[in-house]
Coordinates of C-alpha atoms in Angstrom, one line a residue:
Chain K
M1 CA -15.1 7.5 26.2
L2 CA -15.1 10.8 28.2
K3 CA -13.4 12.2 25.5
A4 CA -16.1 11.4 23.2
F5 CA -18.9 13.0 25.7
T6 CA -16.8 15.9 25.8
L7 CA -16.8 16.2 21.8
A8 CA -20.9 15.9 21.9
T9 CA -21.5 18.4 24.4
F10 CA -19.5 20.9 22.7
Y11 CA -20.8 19.8 19.5
T12 CA -24.3 20.7 20.7
V13 CA -23.7 24.0 22.6
V14 CA -22.1 24.8 19.3
C15 CA -25.3 24.4 17.4
L16 CA -27.5 26.4 20.4
F17 CA -24.8 29.3 19.8
T18 CA -25.2 29.4 15.6
H19 CA -29.1 29.2 16.0
T20 CA -29.6 32.0 18.5
S21 CA -27.3 34.2 17.1
G22 CA -28.2 33.2 13.4
C23 CA -31.5 34.8 13.9
G24 CA -30.6 38.4 15.4
R25 CA -28.3 39.0 12.9
K26 CA -29.1 39.9 8.7
G27 CA -26.1 38.4 6.6
R28 CA -25.6 36.6 3.6
S29 CA -24.0 33.3 5.6
D30 CA -27.4 33.7 7.1
R31 CA -29.9 33.2 5.1
K32 CA -29.0 29.8 4.1
H33 CA -29.1 29.3 8.0
D34 CA -32.5 31.2 8.3
G35 CA -34.2 28.7 5.3
H36 CA -32.7 25.6 7.4
H37 CA -34.3 27.2 10.8
G38 CA -37.7 27.5 8.9
E39 CA -37.8 24.3 7.6
G40 CA -37.2 23.2 11.0
K41 CA -40.2 24.8 12.6
N42 CA -42.5 22.6 10.6
K43 CA -40.4 19.5 10.7
H44 CA -39.8 17.8 13.7
V45 CA -36.3 18.5 14.7
I46 CA -34.1 15.4 16.2
G47 CA -32.9 16.6 19.3
D48 CA -35.6 19.1 20.5
K49 CA -38.0 16.4 22.4
A50 CA -35.0 15.0 24.1
R51 CA -34.1 18.3 25.3
E52 CA -37.2 19.0 26.7
V53 CA -37.4 15.7 28.3
L54 CA -34.1 16.2 29.7
E55 CA -34.9 19.9 31.1
S56 CA -38.2 18.9 32.7
I57 CA -36.7 16.1 34.3
D58 CA -37.2 15.1 38.0
V59 CA -33.9 14.7 39.8
N60 CA -35.4 12.1 41.9
S61 CA -36.7 10.2 39.4
P62 CA -36.1 6.5 39.8
V63 CA -34.9 5.9 36.4
I64 CA -32.1 8.9 37.5
K65 CA -31.6 7.3 40.8
C66 CA -30.8 4.0 39.3
F67 CA -28.2 5.8 37.0
Q68 CA -26.6 7.6 39.6
Q69 CA -25.9 4.5 41.3
Y70 CA -24.6 3.0 38.4
A71 CA -22.0 5.7 37.6
A72 CA -20.8 6.0 41.0
E73 CA -20.4 1.7 40.6
L74 CA -18.5 2.2 37.5
D75 CA -16.4 4.6 38.7
F76 CA -15.7 2.8 42.0
K77 CA -14.4 0.1 39.4
H78 CA -12.4 2.2 37.2
D79 CA -10.9 4.4 40.0
K80 CA -9.3 1.2 41.7
Y81 CA -8.3 -0.5 38.2
E82 CA -6.4 2.6 37.7
R83 CA -4.8 2.5 41.2
I84 CA -3.8 -0.6 40.5
V85 CA -2.4 -0.3 37.2
K86 CA -0.1 2.7 38.6
L87 CA 1.1 0.1 40.9
S88 CA 1.7 -2.5 38.6
R89 CA 3.6 -0.2 36.5
D90 CA 6.0 0.7 39.9
I91 CA 6.4 -3.0 39.9
T92 CA 7.4 -3.6 36.7
I93 CA 9.8 -0.8 36.4
E94 CA 11.5 -1.8 40.0
S95 CA 11.4 -5.2 39.4
K96 CA 13.7 -4.5 35.9
R97 CA 16.0 -2.5 37.9
I98 CA 16.0 -5.4 40.2
I99 CA 16.8 -7.7 37.6
F100 CA 19.7 -5.2 36.0
L101 CA 21.5 -5.1 39.4
L102 CA 21.5 -9.1 39.7
H103 CA 22.9 -9.0 36.4
T104 CA 25.7 -7.0 37.5
L105 CA 26.8 -9.6 39.7
D106 CA 29.7 -11.2 38.0
R107 CA 32.7 -11.4 40.9
D108 CA 32.2 -13.5 44.3
S109 CA 33.2 -10.3 46.2
K110 CA 30.2 -8.3 45.4
R111 CA 27.7 -11.5 45.6
E112 CA 26.9 -10.7 49.4
T113 CA 26.2 -6.9 48.6
V114 CA 24.4 -7.4 45.8
L115 CA 22.2 -10.0 46.8
M116 CA 21.7 -8.4 50.1
E117 CA 20.4 -5.1 48.0
A118 CA 18.0 -7.0 45.6
M119 CA 16.7 -8.7 48.5
V120 CA 15.8 -5.5 50.4
R121 CA 14.4 -4.1 47.6
L122 CA 11.9 -7.3 46.9
T123 CA 10.9 -6.9 50.3
H124 CA 10.1 -3.6 49.8
L125 CA 8.0 -4.0 46.8
V126 CA 6.4 -7.3 48.4
N127 CA 5.3 -5.0 51.4
V128 CA 4.2 -1.6 49.7
Q129 CA 3.4 -2.0 46.3
F130 CA 1.7 -5.7 46.6
K131 CA 0.4 -4.9 50.4
A132 CA -1.4 -1.9 48.5
I133 CA -2.6 -4.0 45.4
A134 CA -3.9 -6.8 47.8
N135 CA -5.8 -4.1 50.3
E136 CA -7.2 -3.0 46.7
L137 CA -8.5 -6.6 46.1
K138 CA -10.0 -7.1 49.4
G139 CA -13.0 -8.8 49.0
E140 CA -13.2 -8.5 45.6
D141 CA -12.8 -11.1 42.9
P142 CA -9.0 -11.2 42.3
Y143 CA -9.5 -12.2 38.4
Q144 CA -11.5 -8.8 37.9
Y145 CA -8.6 -6.9 38.3
M146 CA -5.7 -9.2 36.9
K147 CA -5.3 -7.7 33.8
A148 CA -4.7 -4.3 35.4
Y149 CA -1.7 -5.9 37.3
N150 CA -0.4 -9.1 35.5
A151 CA 2.5 -7.3 34.0
G152 CA 3.8 -6.3 37.0
L153 CA 3.0 -9.4 38.7
Q154 CA 5.2 -11.1 36.0
E155 CA 7.9 -9.2 36.1
Y156 CA 8.3 -9.3 39.5
I157 CA 8.3 -13.1 39.4
E158 CA 10.9 -13.0 37.2
A159 CA 12.9 -11.1 39.4
V160 CA 12.2 -13.1 42.6
T161 CA 12.8 -16.3 40.6
F162 CA 16.4 -14.8 39.4
H163 CA 17.4 -13.9 43.0
H164 CA 16.3 -17.4 44.0
Y165 CA 18.2 -19.0 41.8
L166 CA 21.3 -17.0 42.3
T167 CA 20.8 -17.7 45.8
N168 CA 19.8 -21.3 46.0
N169 CA 20.4 -23.0 42.6
S170 CA 16.8 -24.0 42.4
L171 CA 13.1 -22.5 41.4
P172 CA 10.9 -21.4 43.9
S173 CA 7.3 -22.8 43.6
W174 CA 3.8 -21.3 43.1
S175 CA 3.1 -21.8 46.8
K176 CA 5.8 -20.1 48.0
I177 CA 5.3 -16.8 45.8
Q178 CA 1.6 -17.0 46.6
G179 CA 3.0 -17.4 50.3
D180 CA 5.1 -14.0 50.2
L181 CA 2.2 -12.1 48.5
T182 CA -0.3 -13.2 51.2
Y183 CA -1.0 -11.0 54.2
T184 CA -2.5 -10.9 57.2
D185 CA -4.4 -8.3 59.4
K186 CA -2.7 -8.7 62.5
E187 CA 1.2 -7.3 60.7
V188 CA 1.7 -3.8 61.7
P189 CA 0.5 -1.6 58.8
S190 CA 4.2 -0.3 58.7
E191 CA 3.9 1.7 55.2
G192 CA 0.3 3.1 55.3
D193 CA 0.2 5.1 52.5
G194 CA -1.3 3.0 49.8
R195 CA -3.5 1.5 52.6
S196 CA -4.9 4.7 53.4
I197 CA -6.1 5.5 49.6
A198 CA -7.5 2.6 49.7
T199 CA -9.8 2.2 53.0
G200 CA -10.7 5.9 52.1
E201 CA -12.2 5.3 48.9
E202 CA -14.3 2.3 50.3
S203 CA -15.6 4.5 53.1
T204 CA -16.9 7.1 50.2
V205 CA -18.3 4.7 47.9
V206 CA -20.5 2.1 50.0
T207 CA -22.4 0.8 47.1
C208 CA -20.5 -2.1 46.0
S209 CA -17.3 -2.7 47.9
T210 CA -18.8 -5.6 49.6
G211 CA -15.7 -5.5 51.5
S212 CA -16.1 -8.4 53.6
P213 CA -12.8 -9.4 55.5
D214 CA -11.7 -13.1 54.7
K215 CA -12.0 -15.4 57.7
D216 CA -9.1 -15.3 59.2
G217 CA -8.3 -11.7 58.6
S218 CA -5.8 -12.7 55.9
F219 CA -5.9 -11.4 52.3
E220 CA -3.5 -11.6 49.2
T221 CA -2.4 -10.2 45.7
H222 CA -3.4 -13.5 43.6
V223 CA -1.1 -15.0 41.7
S224 CA -2.6 -17.2 39.1
P225 CA -0.6 -20.1 38.2
V226 CA -0.6 -19.0 34.7
D227 CA 0.8 -15.9 35.7
Y228 CA 4.1 -17.9 37.7
I229 CA 4.6 -19.9 34.5
L230 CA 4.8 -17.0 32.1
G231 CA 7.2 -15.2 34.9
V232 CA 9.3 -18.7 34.7
A233 CA 9.9 -18.4 31.1
D234 CA 10.9 -14.9 31.1
L235 CA 13.2 -15.9 33.8
T236 CA 14.9 -18.3 31.1
G237 CA 15.3 -15.1 29.0
E238 CA 17.6 -13.4 32.1
L239 CA 19.2 -16.9 32.7
M240 CA 20.3 -16.8 29.1
R241 CA 22.1 -13.5 29.3
K242 CA 23.3 -14.7 32.9
C243 CA 24.7 -17.3 31.0
I244 CA 26.4 -15.3 28.5
N245 CA 27.8 -12.6 30.8
N246 CA 29.7 -15.4 32.9
L247 CA 31.7 -15.8 30.0
G248 CA 33.0 -12.3 30.2
S249 CA 33.7 -12.9 33.8
G250 CA 35.6 -16.2 32.8
N251 CA 33.0 -18.7 35.1
L252 CA 32.8 -21.1 32.7
E253 CA 31.2 -23.4 35.1
G254 CA 28.4 -21.4 35.9
C255 CA 27.7 -21.5 32.1
Y256 CA 27.3 -24.9 32.0
H257 CA 25.6 -24.8 35.4
T258 CA 22.8 -22.4 34.1
C259 CA 22.2 -24.4 30.9
T260 CA 21.8 -27.3 32.7
F261 CA 19.0 -25.4 34.6
V262 CA 17.3 -24.2 31.9
R263 CA 17.7 -27.6 30.0
E264 CA 15.2 -28.6 32.8
I265 CA 13.0 -26.0 32.7
Y266 CA 12.2 -26.5 29.1
S267 CA 11.8 -30.6 29.7
G268 CA 9.2 -29.5 31.8
F269 CA 7.5 -27.2 29.7
L270 CA 7.7 -29.8 27.1
S271 CA 5.8 -32.2 29.7
V272 CA 2.7 -29.8 30.1
N273 CA -0.2 -29.1 27.8
C274 CA -0.3 -25.7 26.7
T275 CA -3.2 -25.8 24.2
G276 CA -5.4 -23.0 24.8
F277 CA -2.5 -20.8 26.3
K278 CA -1.3 -19.1 23.3
E279 CA 1.0 -16.9 25.5
I280 CA 2.9 -19.8 27.0
S281 CA 3.2 -21.6 23.4
R282 CA 4.6 -18.4 22.4
K283 CA 6.9 -18.2 25.3
L284 CA 8.6 -21.6 24.7
V285 CA 9.2 -20.9 21.0
T286 CA 11.2 -18.1 22.6
L287 CA 12.6 -20.4 25.4
R288 CA 13.9 -22.9 23.0
Q289 CA 16.1 -20.1 21.2
S290 CA 17.3 -19.2 24.5
L291 CA 18.1 -22.5 25.0
G292 CA 19.7 -23.2 21.8
K293 CA 22.0 -19.9 22.3
M294 CA 23.2 -21.4 25.6
E295 CA 23.8 -25.0 24.3
N296 CA 25.6 -23.4 21.5
A297 CA 27.8 -21.2 24.2
C298 CA 28.6 -24.6 26.2
Y299 CA 29.4 -26.4 22.7
T300 CA 31.7 -23.3 22.0
I301 CA 33.3 -23.3 25.5
H302 CA 33.8 -27.2 25.1
V303 CA 35.5 -27.1 21.4
R304 CA 37.1 -23.8 21.4
G305 CA 38.2 -23.1 25.2
S306 CA 41.4 -24.3 25.1
E307 CA 42.3 -22.1 22.1
I308 CA 41.0 -18.7 22.6
P309 CA 41.7 -16.6 25.5
K310 CA 38.7 -16.5 28.0
H311 CA 38.0 -12.8 27.7
M312 CA 37.6 -13.0 24.0
L313 CA 35.5 -16.2 24.2
A314 CA 32.4 -14.3 25.0
D315 CA 33.4 -12.2 21.7
V316 CA 33.1 -15.0 20.1
I317 CA 30.2 -15.9 21.1
N318 CA 28.4 -12.7 21.6
R319 CA 29.1 -11.9 18.2
K320 CA 26.4 -15.3 17.2
Q321 CA 24.0 -13.8 19.6
D322 CA 23.6 -10.5 18.5
D323 CA 20.4 -10.8 16.7
F324 CA 18.6 -12.3 20.0
L325 CA 19.9 -9.6 22.4
E326 CA 18.6 -7.1 20.2
E327 CA 15.2 -8.1 21.2
D328 CA 15.2 -7.0 25.0
E329 CA 13.0 -4.9 26.3
G330 CA 15.3 -2.1 26.8
F331 CA 13.4 -0.4 30.0
Y332 CA 16.2 0.2 32.3
Chain I
M1 CA -45.9 -28.8 3.8
G2 CA -44.4 -27.1 6.7
E3 CA -44.3 -30.2 8.5
L4 CA -42.2 -32.0 5.8
V5 CA -39.6 -28.5 6.4
S6 CA -39.5 -29.1 9.7
E7 CA -39.0 -32.8 9.8
I8 CA -35.9 -31.9 7.4
F9 CA -34.6 -29.7 9.6
T10 CA -35.0 -32.0 12.9
S11 CA -33.0 -34.9 11.1
F12 CA -30.5 -32.5 10.3
Q13 CA -30.2 -31.4 13.9
D14 CA -30.0 -35.1 14.5
Y15 CA -27.0 -35.3 12.3
L16 CA -25.5 -32.7 13.6
N17 CA -25.5 -33.8 17.1
R18 CA -24.2 -37.0 16.1
E19 CA -21.4 -35.5 14.4
Q20 CA -20.8 -33.4 17.4
V21 CA -21.0 -36.0 19.9
L22 CA -18.2 -38.0 17.7
R23 CA -15.7 -35.1 17.6
E24 CA -15.9 -35.1 21.2
E25 CA -15.2 -38.5 21.6
I26 CA -12.5 -38.4 19.3
R27 CA -10.8 -35.1 21.0
N28 CA -10.7 -37.1 24.3
I29 CA -9.0 -39.9 22.6
V30 CA -6.7 -37.5 21.3
K31 CA -6.0 -36.2 24.1
D32 CA -5.0 -39.2 25.9
I33 CA -2.5 -39.9 22.9
E34 CA -1.1 -36.2 23.4
Q35 CA -0.6 -37.0 27.1
T36 CA 1.6 -40.0 26.4
A37 CA 3.5 -38.6 23.7
R38 CA 4.3 -35.7 26.2
E39 CA 5.8 -38.0 28.7
I40 CA 7.8 -40.0 26.0
L41 CA 9.4 -36.5 24.5
T42 CA 10.4 -35.7 28.4
I43 CA 11.8 -39.0 28.4
L44 CA 13.9 -38.6 25.5
Q45 CA 14.7 -35.1 26.2
N46 CA 17.4 -37.1 28.4
I47 CA 19.5 -37.3 25.7
H48 CA 20.5 -33.9 25.9
H49 CA 21.1 -33.6 29.7
E50 CA 24.6 -34.3 30.9
G51 CA 25.1 -38.0 31.6
G52 CA 21.8 -38.8 29.6
M53 CA 23.9 -40.3 26.6
K54 CA 24.9 -43.6 28.3
E55 CA 21.2 -43.7 29.4
I56 CA 20.1 -43.9 26.0
P57 CA 19.2 -47.3 26.0
A58 CA 17.3 -47.2 28.8
S59 CA 15.6 -43.9 27.7
C60 CA 14.6 -46.1 24.8
Q61 CA 13.3 -48.8 26.4
R62 CA 10.9 -46.7 28.8
A63 CA 9.7 -44.9 25.5
R64 CA 8.9 -48.2 23.6
A65 CA 6.8 -49.2 26.9
L66 CA 4.9 -46.1 26.7
F67 CA 4.4 -46.8 22.5
G68 CA 2.2 -49.5 23.8
S69 CA -0.6 -46.9 25.2
I70 CA -0.3 -44.6 21.9
R71 CA -0.8 -48.1 19.9
E72 CA -4.4 -48.3 22.0
G73 CA -5.2 -44.9 21.7
Y74 CA -5.2 -45.2 17.9
K75 CA -6.9 -48.5 17.9
K76 CA -9.7 -46.7 20.1
L77 CA -9.6 -43.7 17.2
A78 CA -9.9 -46.5 14.2
E79 CA -12.8 -47.8 15.8
K80 CA -14.6 -44.4 15.6
I81 CA -13.9 -43.7 12.4
M82 CA -15.3 -44.7 9.4
V83 CA -13.1 -46.1 6.7
D84 CA -13.8 -43.0 4.1
Q85 CA -13.7 -40.3 6.8
Y86 CA -10.4 -40.1 7.8
Y87 CA -9.8 -36.7 6.3
R88 CA -13.1 -35.3 7.9
Y89 CA -11.7 -35.4 11.0
H90 CA -7.7 -35.4 10.4
D91 CA -7.6 -31.9 11.9
H92 CA -7.9 -33.5 15.2
W93 CA -5.0 -36.2 15.5
R94 CA -3.0 -34.5 13.0
F95 CA -0.6 -32.8 15.2
V96 CA 0.0 -35.7 17.5
T97 CA 0.4 -37.8 14.8
Q98 CA 3.3 -35.9 13.5
R99 CA 4.5 -36.0 16.7
S100 CA 4.0 -39.4 17.5
A101 CA 6.1 -40.2 14.1
F102 CA 8.8 -37.7 15.4
L103 CA 9.2 -39.7 18.7
A104 CA 9.0 -42.9 16.7
S105 CA 11.7 -42.3 14.5
L106 CA 13.8 -40.9 17.0
V107 CA 13.6 -43.6 19.4
T108 CA 14.4 -45.8 16.2
Y109 CA 17.6 -43.9 15.3
L110 CA 18.9 -44.1 18.9
E111 CA 18.6 -47.6 18.9
S112 CA 19.6 -48.6 15.3
G113 CA 21.3 -45.7 13.8
H114 CA 19.0 -45.6 10.9
L115 CA 16.2 -43.6 9.3
A116 CA 12.9 -45.4 10.3
S117 CA 10.6 -46.3 7.2
R118 CA 7.2 -45.2 7.0
E119 CA 6.1 -48.8 7.9
T120 CA 8.4 -49.2 11.2
V121 CA 7.0 -45.7 12.0
A122 CA 3.0 -46.9 11.5
E123 CA 4.0 -50.3 13.1
M124 CA 5.0 -48.2 16.3
M125 CA 2.1 -46.2 16.4
G126 CA -0.1 -49.2 15.7
V127 CA -1.9 -48.0 12.2
E128 CA -1.7 -49.1 8.9
V129 CA 0.3 -47.8 5.9
Q130 CA -2.0 -47.8 2.9
R131 CA -5.2 -45.8 2.7
S132 CA -7.3 -49.1 1.6
A133 CA -5.9 -50.9 4.8
G134 CA -8.0 -48.5 7.2
F135 CA -6.9 -46.0 9.9
H136 CA -3.4 -44.9 8.2
L137 CA -0.3 -42.9 8.8
D138 CA -0.4 -40.0 6.2
V139 CA 2.5 -39.7 4.2
E140 CA 2.8 -35.6 5.0
D141 CA 2.7 -36.5 9.0
Y142 CA 5.2 -39.0 8.5
L143 CA 8.0 -36.7 6.8
M144 CA 6.7 -34.0 8.9
G145 CA 7.7 -36.1 11.6
L146 CA 11.0 -36.7 10.0
L147 CA 11.8 -32.8 9.7
Q148 CA 11.1 -32.5 13.8
L149 CA 13.6 -35.4 14.2
S150 CA 16.0 -33.6 11.9
S151 CA 16.0 -30.4 14.0
E152 CA 16.1 -32.6 17.3
M153 CA 19.4 -34.1 15.6
S154 CA 21.1 -31.1 15.2
R155 CA 20.3 -30.2 18.8
F156 CA 21.7 -33.4 19.6
A157 CA 25.0 -33.2 17.8
V158 CA 25.8 -30.1 19.8
N159 CA 25.0 -31.3 23.1
S160 CA 27.1 -34.6 22.3
V161 CA 30.0 -32.8 21.6
T162 CA 29.6 -30.7 25.2
C163 CA 29.2 -34.1 27.0
G164 CA 32.6 -35.3 25.4
D165 CA 31.3 -37.6 22.6
Y166 CA 32.8 -36.9 19.4
S167 CA 31.7 -39.7 17.1
R168 CA 28.0 -39.1 17.4
P169 CA 28.0 -35.9 15.3
L170 CA 29.5 -37.7 12.3
Q171 CA 27.0 -40.2 12.5
I172 CA 24.4 -37.6 12.4
S173 CA 25.9 -35.6 9.8
R174 CA 25.8 -38.3 7.7
F175 CA 22.3 -39.4 8.8
V176 CA 20.7 -35.9 8.4
A177 CA 22.5 -35.5 5.1
E178 CA 20.9 -38.1 3.5
L179 CA 17.5 -37.1 4.8
N180 CA 18.0 -34.1 3.1
A181 CA 18.7 -35.3 -0.3
G182 CA 15.6 -37.3 0.5
F183 CA 13.8 -34.5 0.8
R184 CA 15.2 -32.8 -2.2
L185 CA 13.6 -35.4 -4.4
L186 CA 9.9 -34.5 -3.3
N187 CA 8.1 -32.0 -5.1
L188 CA 6.8 -29.9 -2.2
K189 CA 3.7 -27.5 -2.9
N190 CA 4.3 -24.0 -1.3
D191 CA 2.4 -25.4 2.2
S192 CA 3.2 -26.4 5.6
L193 CA 5.7 -29.1 5.1
R194 CA 7.5 -26.9 2.2
K195 CA 7.8 -24.1 4.9
R196 CA 9.3 -26.9 7.4
F197 CA 11.5 -28.2 4.8
D198 CA 13.2 -24.5 4.2
A199 CA 14.2 -24.8 7.6
L200 CA 15.8 -28.5 7.2
K201 CA 18.6 -26.6 5.7
Y202 CA 19.7 -24.5 8.7
D203 CA 20.1 -27.9 10.8
V204 CA 22.1 -29.6 8.0
K205 CA 24.0 -26.0 8.2
K206 CA 24.7 -26.5 11.9
I207 CA 25.5 -29.6 12.0
E208 CA 28.2 -29.4 9.5
E209 CA 29.6 -26.8 11.6
V210 CA 30.0 -29.3 14.3
V211 CA 31.5 -31.6 12.1
Y212 CA 34.0 -29.2 11.0
D213 CA 35.0 -27.7 14.2
L214 CA 35.9 -31.2 15.3
T215 CA 37.7 -31.8 12.0
I216 CA 40.1 -28.9 12.2
R217 CA 41.0 -29.8 15.6
G218 CA 41.8 -33.2 14.8
L219 CA 39.0 -34.1 17.5
K220 CA 37.2 -36.8 14.9
P221 CA 37.9 -40.1 16.2
G222 CA 39.9 -43.0 14.9
T223 CA 39.3 -42.2 11.4
S224 CA 41.7 -42.8 8.6
S225 CA 42.7 -40.0 6.5
S226 CA 40.5 -41.4 3.2
N227 CA 37.7 -41.6 5.4
Q228 CA 38.0 -38.2 6.5
A229 CA 38.0 -37.4 2.8
G230 CA 34.9 -38.7 2.2
E231 CA 33.3 -37.3 5.3
A232 CA 34.2 -33.6 4.2
D233 CA 33.3 -34.5 0.8
M234 CA 29.5 -35.3 2.1
S235 CA 29.1 -32.5 3.9
D236 CA 30.0 -30.6 1.0
K237 CA 27.3 -31.6 -1.1
A238 CA 24.9 -31.5 1.6

C-alpha cells in the first residue's frame, strides 16, 4: 500500500515538472505537449479541482481531524501487528532449534543435559518472547492479532509437547500450556526489553489502546485450542523422526513405544469432528502417513529384526522412508 | 399484473424457505449419525493397538450396539426424504454413508472373515437395498466403503505381524486379493470411485509384501507345502 502511494505521488510530481518546463522551452518534442496543454485550458483537467481543494484546505477541518485520528489508530494496529510478527518469528526459529536439540537425544548419558538445556531455552521463550506478546495483547482482543503469532505458537507447542513426551511419556493438556503462558503483574519484570517497548507505544498513542488491565492483574498469550491441536499434529511428525532415529541408536523398545503413542493420538484425531477446519483435516492426512511409516518400521523390526544387524536396520527402513523425510521444512 | 408477479416470487420464496428448513433438518440428523460413526471408528481402531487383537470380539460387540443408533438415524432421515428426492440431497449423507458402509463391512469381516454383501451392510445400517423400496444404500457408496476397508486391512496386516499374529495376514491377503479381482470386473468411470480404486493396488502390494516376508522366513503357521504353493499362486495373480 505504501509503495502504491509513493508511486502515485512520484507520478504527480513528474507531471507537474513536465508541465512547467514544457512552457519555457521551444522544441519539437514540446509542440505536442503544448497542444495538449492548450486543449487543457478549455477543458477541465482532472485533478485540478482536487489540487485546489488541497491547497486551500484547512488543517483544522473536522474531516482532516478525523482522518488524522484514523491514521493514528491504523498505525497503532499495524505497528503492534508487526512487533508481534517479529516476536513470532523469533519463537519459530528458536522452537525449531530446540526440537533439533531434542532430536540429538540418543544416549541415556546425554539425556539429563539435553533435556535440561531444552527446558531452559523453552522457559526463556515463555519468559521473554511470549511475555512480550502477552504484553502487546493486554486489553486487546487476542483473536485480532492471532494470525500474527499462531505460526510461532504452533511451533512452540510442538517443541514443548515433544519435550514433555520425552520427560513424562505423555501429552500436556491445553490448559497446562495456556497456564504456562499466563502471567501476573506481580512478577518482577526480569526481562524488560519487550515490555518497555510495548508500554512506551501505548503511552504515546492514547487514541485506541483501551489498556484496561484484567481484574486480577493477570494477562496471557492466548492459545486457541485449534492451535494447540495443530501443534500436537506437528508433534507426530517429530515423533516419527524420533522413532526412525531410535533405530539408528538401537533403541528398538523406544520405537515401539513411540509408535503406540502416535497411534493413540491418531485414534484421538479420528474421534473428533474436524469439518470446517481444513487445516486439521490436512494434518490428519500427514499424520496417517507418518503413522504408516512408523508401523512399517515396527513391522520391519519384528520380522527382520533378528536377521539384520541393528545398525543396518535403520538403513533398511530409512530407504523406504526417504520420500517422506524430504518434505521437512529445512529450517534449522 | 404487478401483483401477479410478486405473488409468483413470494411463493418461490416459500419454496426456497421450505427447502432450507429441510436441509437444516437433514444436516442435524446427519451430524448425529456422523458422531456415532466416529465413535464406532474409534472403537475399531483398537484392533491396531497392542493387545487389541484379543479384544476384537468385544470391540465388535460394542460397535454393533452402536449401529443401533445409526439405524435410528437413518430411519429419521428416511422419514424426511420423499421417495424421489434421494439424490437431490444425497451429498449431505454421502460421506457418512460411505463411512458406515466401511464400518459395517469391517465389523462383518472381523467377526466372520467374509466380505459383507450389500444386503448385509444395508441391513446393519437400517436402509433398503433397492431404490424402489425407499431410502437405500447407493451402490457406489457401498463400493467406496469396501475400498476404505481394503486400506484398513493393509494396515491391519502389518500390525498383526507386529503383534505376533502370523496367520491373519494370510487371510487378509486372500480376502483383499478377491476384493481386487471383484473390482476388476467393474467398468469404472473416471470419477472418485475410480481414483479410490487406483489406490487399492498399493494395499494389495503391501499385503503381499507382508505375506512374502512371512513366507521366506518360514513364519507361515501350520501350512502344508501344497497350500503354500496355492497361496503364492494367489499373490501372483493379484
